[in-house]
Amino acid sequence: MNAAEAIVQCLKSEDVSHVFCVPGESYLPILDALFSEQTIQLISARHEGGAAFMAEGYAKASKKVGVVMATRGVGATNAAIGIHTARQDSTPMVVLLGQVARAFRGREGFQEIDVEACFRPLAKWAAEIDDAQRLPELLTRAFRIAQTGRPGPVVVALPEDVLHEQVDQVTFSKTIVPKPAPNEEDIQRIEQLLQSARRPVVIAGGGIIWSKANDDLRLFAEKWSLPVMSSFRRHDVFPNDHPLYVGHLGLGTQRAIIETVEQADVVLAIGTRLSEVTTQDYKLLSTQKLIHIDIDYDVIGVTYSPHIGVVSDAKEALSRLLNIQLHPSWTAWVQERRGAYERVSSLSSMKRNVNEEIIHILQHLLPSEAIITNDAGNFASWLHSFFQFQQHTYIGPTSGAMGYGLPAAIGAKLANPHRSVVSLSGDGGFMMTIQELETAVRYNIPIISVVFNNQMYGTIRMYQELRYPKRVIGTDLGDISFASIARCFGADSMRVETGEQFSSAFTTALQNNKPTVIEVMTDPNVLSPFLTIEQARGGKQ
């Protein structure tokens, strides 16, 4: 077989069922090899950034490696936003990039970039395969690196002439992801520290989700009445309606929720890198005793030096922690903190704006197994503040990448064709990848896109008004009819202004089984659930 055919065989061995791309001349041999492969569906997107977001969303929804292909420098750099997102989200992804022929390297050939130098700061690993005989070794290594330890994106550059060369017959085997476990001494030390606690709290992150340890976490929390908080944009790590759930550590988190961590004396952080947002600008865990469990040695101690640091798969750790013995004295405190969470996360019967109405409607109309993806933007603060997530129902970028929601929804729907998938975007973010709506139409991928249109970059406008009141520059946007654009793409669409109109449109969209856009006209004066332009200009934080 030639090198391109070997690449496809490697994809098959890793159970890859979907590959996302914008086609390019530099890797035509791979496209040709995929033509004859019935087990892998190629999804051709409208932009490499959209394709990379699709692969990243697919990986999160399927718990498999996302695969994206792009051509040389121009395609590669377009895909960079998805690579950065996968890195910050710890999402396993393999990026196959076409490259100029070896004889042209170093001459600033057509669309040439130094792939390894360009992507080394963004990816978990970057390599260029300049010898066809080493392709099986290096590509297998790429899939292993992407999935083991802290997962992440791996970039592989493929010189065009290498793809035509013959390789020795080789048999690929699927990567087996190792699952390190804590030893008995680790468990005993954790048990002793938790036994000394008066107000312990668990901060659960994406490592729980990737190791499929959600049920283990719930059983562990229930056994010892431990309160659980979710790290940034990991809402679905623990059922939000559970009496032990006490909040999400994200952007704009209500003071009452932050106080739960401030009052805690012992924090058990599992499967989280304790990012800037989760720790509220690295200020939140300065006084508590910290137990940090993560699958990656390099994560532990980066932001805070733990009292106990354990390198372990989250599921392996939790299964062993189920056997420790505690004597909970904190039940009343947990009930108090749950009450504090409920007070700030419950919508009143009288909704103050259409944003609140929509979250209320989504809560009641969405099937329990539905998946929500979202862009970055102020519109998401209503979702994060008030929506009650269940397990395995949320996909969002911790990198804060705009344009993520729609393409990620496409990837999630392909991974879970029998589950409803809804993306939420602002008008700023939606316009950045709106072309991928045509991709959804062309492949008949029935996602629902809810677009909150306030004709401005809302998040930046909020900070602009807080820091430079009335000095508005660069944040206003034009009056775009996204419903009209969607119809031109061949999707269903509706433009609504009230909760009643949205409820009717959303019910129809759930039944139509077609790509659908629901454009929601929102009040530009309402910057967040807790702040208006007038309040910002008046100095309210």
XYZ file of C-alpha atoms in Angstrom:
541
model
C 0.000 0.000 0.000
C 1.064 3.600 -0.360
C 1.419 5.955 2.583
C -2.017 7.504 2.070
C -3.669 4.086 2.166
C -1.691 3.257 5.300
C -3.071 6.398 6.948
C -6.621 5.238 6.254
C -5.809 1.805 7.683
C -4.532 3.493 10.836
C -7.769 5.505 11.106
C -9.775 2.271 10.828
C -7.716 0.611 13.541
C -8.515 3.506 15.873
C -12.272 3.122 15.184
C -12.439 6.509 13.462
C -15.850 6.816 11.819
C -15.811 10.499 10.788
C -13.101 12.743 9.384
C -13.631 16.500 9.041
C -11.830 18.576 6.443
C -11.627 21.252 3.825
C -10.180 19.400 0.803
C -6.699 20.383 -0.320
C -4.403 19.533 -3.197
C -1.567 18.641 -0.859
C -3.351 15.584 0.553
C -5.394 14.369 -2.409
C -3.966 10.826 -2.062
C -5.620 10.514 1.373
C -8.949 11.726 -0.018
C -8.649 9.147 -2.785
C -7.932 6.393 -0.264
C -11.005 7.445 1.740
C -13.146 7.204 -1.411
C -12.877 3.424 -1.250
C -13.346 3.158 2.523
C -17.003 2.607 3.440
C -16.555 2.681 7.226
C -15.341 6.289 7.409
C -17.545 9.260 6.489
C -15.771 12.352 5.227
C -17.403 15.649 6.222
C -16.238 18.486 3.977
C -16.683 21.803 5.757
C -16.678 25.391 4.500
C -13.704 26.554 6.584
C -10.871 24.760 8.343
C -11.733 26.480 11.628
C -15.243 25.070 11.354
C -13.907 21.618 10.497
C -11.604 21.692 13.544
C -14.483 22.748 15.817
C -16.581 19.896 14.386
C -13.843 17.389 15.151
C -13.422 18.790 18.668
C -17.161 18.682 19.370
C -17.366 15.187 17.901
C -14.564 14.005 20.185
C -16.275 15.376 23.287
C -19.604 13.815 22.357
C -18.243 10.433 21.253
C -15.341 10.094 23.738
C -13.188 9.147 20.746
C -10.407 10.934 18.902
C -11.524 13.739 16.608
C -9.750 13.769 13.244
C -9.418 16.827 11.025
C -7.506 17.312 7.780
C -6.347 20.541 6.172
C -3.965 21.623 3.474
C -0.619 23.372 3.851
C -0.009 26.731 5.554
C -3.280 28.468 4.692
C -5.482 25.578 5.764
C -3.293 24.747 8.714
C -3.407 28.235 10.188
C -7.172 28.420 9.653
C -7.499 25.260 11.733
C -5.373 26.696 14.552
C -8.350 27.975 16.559
C -9.749 24.464 16.880
C -6.343 23.120 17.857
C -6.001 25.742 20.575
C -9.506 24.940 21.812
C -8.725 21.222 21.968
C -5.536 21.956 23.904
C -7.232 24.057 26.575
C -10.170 21.622 26.756
C -7.948 18.508 26.959
C -9.710 17.035 23.923
C -8.027 14.192 21.979
C -7.621 15.236 18.356
C -5.328 14.248 15.492
C -4.767 16.930 12.857
C -3.388 15.728 9.511
C -1.886 18.587 7.537
C -0.692 18.511 3.961
C 2.817 19.844 3.438
C 4.944 20.869 0.471
C 7.088 18.174 -1.118
C 10.375 17.454 0.629
C 12.416 18.859 -2.259
C 10.681 22.237 -1.810
C 11.110 22.511 1.966
C 13.040 25.503 3.224
C 12.551 27.487 0.004
C 9.325 29.200 1.087
C 7.434 26.909 -1.250
C 3.808 27.565 -2.131
C 1.844 27.788 1.155
C 4.825 26.438 3.114
C 5.105 26.853 6.864
C 7.267 25.118 9.430
C 4.453 23.035 10.918
C 6.412 21.799 13.922
C 7.568 25.294 14.899
C 4.138 26.808 14.257
C 2.083 24.315 16.242
C 4.458 23.246 18.994
C 3.098 25.969 21.355
C -0.523 25.093 20.501
C -0.553 21.312 20.291
C 0.369 18.538 22.663
C 2.794 17.238 20.038
C 3.695 18.260 16.489
C 5.712 16.267 13.985
C 6.459 16.022 10.277
C 6.784 12.614 8.636
C 9.515 12.813 6.017
C 10.037 9.066 5.614
C 7.146 6.889 4.415
C 8.571 3.837 6.186
C 8.241 5.623 9.525
C 4.627 6.635 8.924
C 3.062 3.658 10.785
C 5.300 4.275 13.786
C 4.754 8.041 13.978
C 1.041 8.057 13.207
C 0.404 5.378 15.815
C 2.414 7.491 18.218
C 0.269 10.507 17.368
C -2.936 8.679 18.308
C -1.344 7.400 21.505
C -0.161 10.850 22.582
C -3.543 12.400 21.782
C -5.386 9.967 24.063
C -3.052 9.173 26.963
C -2.274 11.240 30.033
C -4.003 14.573 29.700
C -5.648 14.247 26.247
C -4.965 16.886 23.635
C -4.440 17.717 19.963
C -1.564 16.278 17.956
C -0.509 17.805 14.629
C 1.099 15.666 11.913
C 2.496 17.228 8.736
C 2.546 15.037 5.613
C 4.755 16.118 2.701
C 2.843 15.611 -0.529
C 5.433 13.342 -2.144
C 5.580 11.058 0.900
C 1.910 10.173 0.466
C 2.603 8.523 -2.901
C 5.419 6.313 -1.642
C 4.960 2.631 -0.904
C 5.213 1.366 2.649
C 5.769 -2.127 3.926
C 2.614 -4.027 4.784
C 1.804 -3.227 8.387
C -0.896 -4.174 10.862
C -2.144 -1.352 13.063
C -3.589 -1.919 16.524
C -5.942 0.306 18.463
C -4.422 2.466 21.201
C -5.112 1.121 24.669
C -5.288 4.051 27.067
C -3.564 3.255 30.375
C -5.477 4.023 33.555
C -3.074 4.787 36.409
C -4.498 4.241 39.880
C -3.613 5.563 43.333
C -1.777 3.214 45.666
C -3.018 2.261 49.115
C -0.827 4.853 50.798
C -2.377 7.607 48.651
C -5.873 6.491 49.626
C -5.011 6.359 53.321
C -3.561 9.888 53.246
C -6.679 11.204 51.490
C -8.883 9.414 54.017
C -7.003 10.957 56.944
C -7.242 14.479 55.540
C -10.952 14.156 54.788
C -11.541 12.761 58.280
C -10.087 15.988 59.698
C -12.347 18.170 57.547
C -15.248 20.217 58.896
C -16.369 21.688 55.564
C -15.025 19.635 52.618
C -15.967 20.298 48.995
C -15.299 18.431 45.747
C -14.372 20.332 42.570
C -14.990 18.011 39.625
C -13.590 18.569 36.144
C -13.449 17.128 32.669
C -11.288 14.200 33.746
C -14.395 12.755 35.403
C -16.271 12.934 32.103
C -13.472 11.487 29.969
C -12.935 8.546 32.308
C -16.716 7.937 32.428
C -16.654 8.298 36.196
C -19.801 10.425 36.621
C -21.688 7.645 38.394
C -18.683 6.873 40.592
C -18.526 10.539 41.618
C -22.229 10.575 42.448
C -21.952 7.399 44.546
C -18.891 8.734 46.364
C -20.579 12.061 47.111
C -23.788 10.403 48.266
C -21.996 7.923 50.514
C -20.259 10.673 52.492
C -22.623 13.634 51.921
C -19.925 15.575 50.085
C -20.912 18.764 48.235
C -19.835 18.870 44.578
C -18.975 21.859 42.389
C -18.240 21.724 38.664
C -15.175 23.373 37.187
C -15.425 25.890 34.339
C -17.789 24.679 31.600
C -18.044 21.192 33.032
C -21.642 21.689 34.202
C -22.709 18.162 33.308
C -20.123 16.405 35.474
C -22.763 16.075 38.230
C -26.590 16.367 38.083
C -27.391 20.007 38.834
C -30.694 19.116 40.516
C -28.971 16.820 43.002
C -29.128 18.029 46.644
C -25.320 17.730 46.867
C -24.613 19.952 43.855
C -23.587 23.445 44.993
C -22.619 25.333 41.841
C -20.445 26.005 38.822
C -17.129 27.854 39.020
C -17.205 29.924 35.853
C -17.235 33.463 34.528
C -19.481 35.802 36.486
C -20.156 33.210 39.172
C -22.472 34.522 41.861
C -20.854 35.518 45.128
C -22.905 32.981 47.107
C -21.393 30.108 45.127
C -17.824 31.356 45.474
C -18.357 31.610 49.225
C -18.837 27.842 49.383
C -15.208 27.294 48.362
C -14.012 30.159 50.572
C -15.696 28.554 53.596
C -14.332 25.083 52.832
C -11.343 23.808 54.787
C -10.499 20.835 52.520
C -10.888 20.809 48.727
C -10.808 17.560 46.761
C -10.116 18.503 43.110
C -10.562 15.598 40.705
C -9.836 15.679 36.961
C -9.392 19.447 36.746
C -6.322 21.541 36.022
C -7.703 24.289 38.300
C -7.701 26.878 35.558
C -7.780 30.660 35.826
C -11.569 30.762 35.571
C -12.261 27.832 37.900
C -10.060 29.400 40.582
C -11.417 32.908 39.949
C -8.102 34.387 38.776
C -6.024 31.966 40.874
C -7.340 33.497 44.103
C -9.810 30.913 45.373
C -7.707 28.123 46.925
C -5.104 30.037 48.914
C -6.184 28.930 52.408
C -7.751 25.488 51.978
C -5.990 22.153 52.248
C -5.919 20.782 48.698
C -6.141 17.186 47.505
C -5.471 17.210 43.762
C -6.087 14.085 41.673
C -5.335 14.232 37.957
C -4.174 11.841 35.268
C -1.291 14.112 34.239
C 1.730 14.613 36.496
C 2.423 18.009 34.893
C -0.979 19.371 35.973
C -0.531 18.794 39.686
C 1.105 21.701 41.486
C 1.036 24.101 38.533
C -1.462 26.547 40.026
C -1.453 25.458 43.688
C 0.876 23.225 45.650
C -1.367 20.448 46.974
C -1.214 18.890 50.427
C -1.785 15.591 48.616
C -1.130 15.185 44.897
C -2.045 11.931 43.170
C -1.528 10.935 39.534
C -4.527 8.785 38.684
C -7.371 8.184 36.298
C -10.475 9.713 37.884
C -12.538 6.527 37.727
C -9.756 4.440 39.262
C -9.350 6.946 42.081
C -13.059 7.238 42.841
C -13.611 3.493 42.801
C -10.998 3.186 45.568
C -12.227 6.215 47.492
C -15.618 4.531 47.780
C -14.009 2.193 50.324
C -12.682 4.826 52.742
C -14.389 5.512 56.063
C -15.603 8.997 56.979
C -17.841 10.396 59.705
C -19.621 13.350 58.075
C -20.174 16.259 60.452
C -20.879 18.701 57.641
C -24.418 17.784 56.586
C -25.985 21.007 57.868
C -23.325 23.099 56.111
C -23.922 21.254 52.847
C -27.660 21.925 53.095
C -26.942 25.592 53.709
C -24.666 25.819 50.657
C -27.171 23.970 48.486
C -29.774 26.499 49.605
C -27.437 29.344 48.645
C -26.985 27.802 45.186
C -30.723 27.373 44.691
C -31.422 30.976 45.635
C -29.105 32.419 42.980
C -29.735 29.840 40.234
C -33.528 29.705 40.257
C -35.533 31.783 37.822
C -38.409 33.738 39.291
C -41.944 33.149 38.046
C -41.895 36.625 36.502
C -39.185 36.584 33.830
C -37.322 39.881 33.472
C -36.363 39.472 29.806
C -36.637 37.114 26.839
C -33.275 35.506 27.718
C -34.710 34.204 30.986
C -37.858 33.025 29.226
C -35.821 31.021 26.733
C -33.760 29.243 29.395
C -37.019 28.365 31.178
C -38.495 27.011 27.928
C -35.376 25.018 27.057
C -35.431 23.475 30.516
C -38.960 22.209 29.996
C -39.017 21.339 26.284
C -35.595 19.777 25.716
C -35.485 15.974 25.975
C -33.509 14.852 29.009
C -30.718 13.389 26.834
C -30.387 16.451 24.594
C -26.949 18.005 24.120
C -26.359 21.752 24.329
C -23.305 23.337 22.696
C -22.506 27.001 23.031
C -20.315 29.775 21.751
C -18.534 32.331 23.859
C -20.511 35.473 24.665
C -22.696 37.145 27.256
C -25.778 35.261 26.069
C -24.215 32.151 27.687
C -24.339 33.715 31.151
C -28.079 33.004 31.297
C -27.470 29.365 30.338
C -24.658 28.957 32.858
C -26.530 30.716 35.645
C -29.975 29.139 35.398
C -30.050 25.954 33.308
C -30.015 22.709 35.292
C -27.724 20.298 33.449
C -27.811 16.533 33.694
C -24.941 14.160 32.947
C -23.444 14.084 29.429
C -25.527 16.976 28.107
C -23.133 19.928 27.663
C -20.310 20.797 25.261
C -18.631 24.187 25.477
C -15.141 25.650 24.921
C -13.083 26.513 27.989
C -10.914 28.543 25.607
C -13.809 30.957 25.076
C -13.588 30.543 21.306
C -16.229 32.445 19.352
C -17.815 30.581 16.444
C -17.687 27.259 18.302
C -21.359 26.509 18.948
C -22.694 25.677 15.457
C -19.828 23.486 14.146
C -19.444 21.743 17.513
C -23.151 20.905 17.355
C -22.620 19.328 13.928
C -19.854 17.143 15.347
C -21.928 16.235 18.416
C -24.945 15.288 16.294
C -22.846 13.016 14.077
C -21.550 11.324 17.229
C -25.058 10.994 18.701
C -27.559 10.908 15.801
C -30.458 9.855 18.029
C -30.087 12.725 20.521
C -31.364 16.264 20.004
C -28.495 18.759 19.682
C -29.009 22.485 20.213
C -26.372 25.179 19.800
C -26.580 28.577 21.469
C -24.722 31.528 19.950
C -24.634 35.283 19.981
C -24.840 37.205 16.727
C -21.101 37.934 16.883
C -19.994 34.335 17.287
C -22.610 32.858 14.968
C -21.452 35.033 12.075
C -17.905 33.692 12.478
C -18.900 30.172 11.400
C -22.331 30.713 9.835
C -21.078 29.120 6.609
C -21.107 25.731 8.364
C -24.901 25.881 8.330
C -24.584 24.923 4.673
C -22.511 21.917 5.763
C -25.345 20.833 8.061
C -27.858 21.247 5.228
C -25.706 19.399 2.670
C -25.225 16.382 4.936
C -28.746 16.627 6.415
C -27.527 17.026 9.996
C -30.606 18.225 11.935
C -29.206 20.566 14.564
C -31.077 23.512 16.075
C -29.174 26.806 16.311
C -30.521 29.448 18.683
C -28.970 32.838 17.894
C -29.302 35.689 20.411
C -29.119 38.883 18.356
C -28.389 42.107 20.256
C -26.366 43.675 17.406
C -23.141 43.974 19.353
C -20.170 42.132 20.802
C -21.888 41.902 24.171
C -19.085 40.675 26.434
C -16.610 43.278 25.240
C -19.297 45.963 25.398
C -19.933 45.027 29.026
C -16.291 45.464 30.009
C -16.085 48.588 27.858
C -18.985 50.163 29.754
C -17.556 49.100 33.114
C -14.084 50.472 32.450
C -14.721 53.279 29.944
C -18.377 54.323 30.407
C -20.117 55.817 27.346
C -16.927 55.536 25.235
C -18.327 52.947 22.855
C -16.036 51.955 19.997
C -15.730 48.788 17.930
C -18.461 46.794 19.673
C -21.563 47.760 17.674
C -22.676 45.353 14.937
C -25.041 45.693 11.990
C -28.660 44.632 11.691
C -28.406 41.154 10.177
C -31.375 38.872 9.551
C -29.944 35.487 10.411
C -33.305 33.880 9.733
C -33.176 35.129 6.138
C -29.587 33.941 5.678
C -30.511 30.515 7.040
C -33.330 30.153 4.516
C -30.881 30.972 1.720
C -28.701 28.099 2.937
C -31.689 25.759 2.761
C -32.340 25.526 6.499
C -35.575 26.157 8.319
C -35.630 29.420 10.255
C -37.725 31.680 12.422
C -37.194 35.115 13.942
C -38.789 35.621 17.365
C -39.065 38.394 19.929
C -41.032 36.814 22.795
C -40.909 33.669 24.870
C -44.260 32.552 23.485
C -42.967 32.853 19.918
C -39.794 30.988 20.850
C -41.720 28.151 22.477
C -43.750 27.626 19.318
C -40.691 27.840 17.042
C -38.636 25.493 19.202
C -41.402 22.895 19.398
C -41.643 22.934 15.610
C -37.861 22.641 15.238
C -37.734 19.566 17.497
C -40.333 17.851 15.301
C -39.040 18.890 11.851
C -35.758 16.970 11.966
C -34.035 19.562 9.746
C -31.223 22.050 10.322
C -32.987 25.016 11.903
C -32.051 28.512 13.015
C -34.132 30.375 15.584
C -33.071 34.005 15.758
C -33.978 35.691 19.047
C -34.046 39.480 19.129
C -32.757 40.554 22.540
C -32.466 43.855 24.406
C -28.979 45.370 23.843
C -29.293 47.266 27.140
C -29.283 44.006 29.107
C -25.622 42.984 29.299
C -25.946 39.974 31.610
C -28.452 38.432 34.045
C -27.217 40.867 36.657
C -26.174 44.014 34.780
C -27.620 46.611 32.400
C -25.763 49.307 30.457
C -27.149 51.940 32.813
C -25.924 50.018 35.861
C -22.492 49.510 34.298
C -22.182 53.209 33.561
C -23.176 53.892 37.141
C -20.260 51.879 38.448
C -22.006 48.646 39.434
C -19.644 45.631 39.224
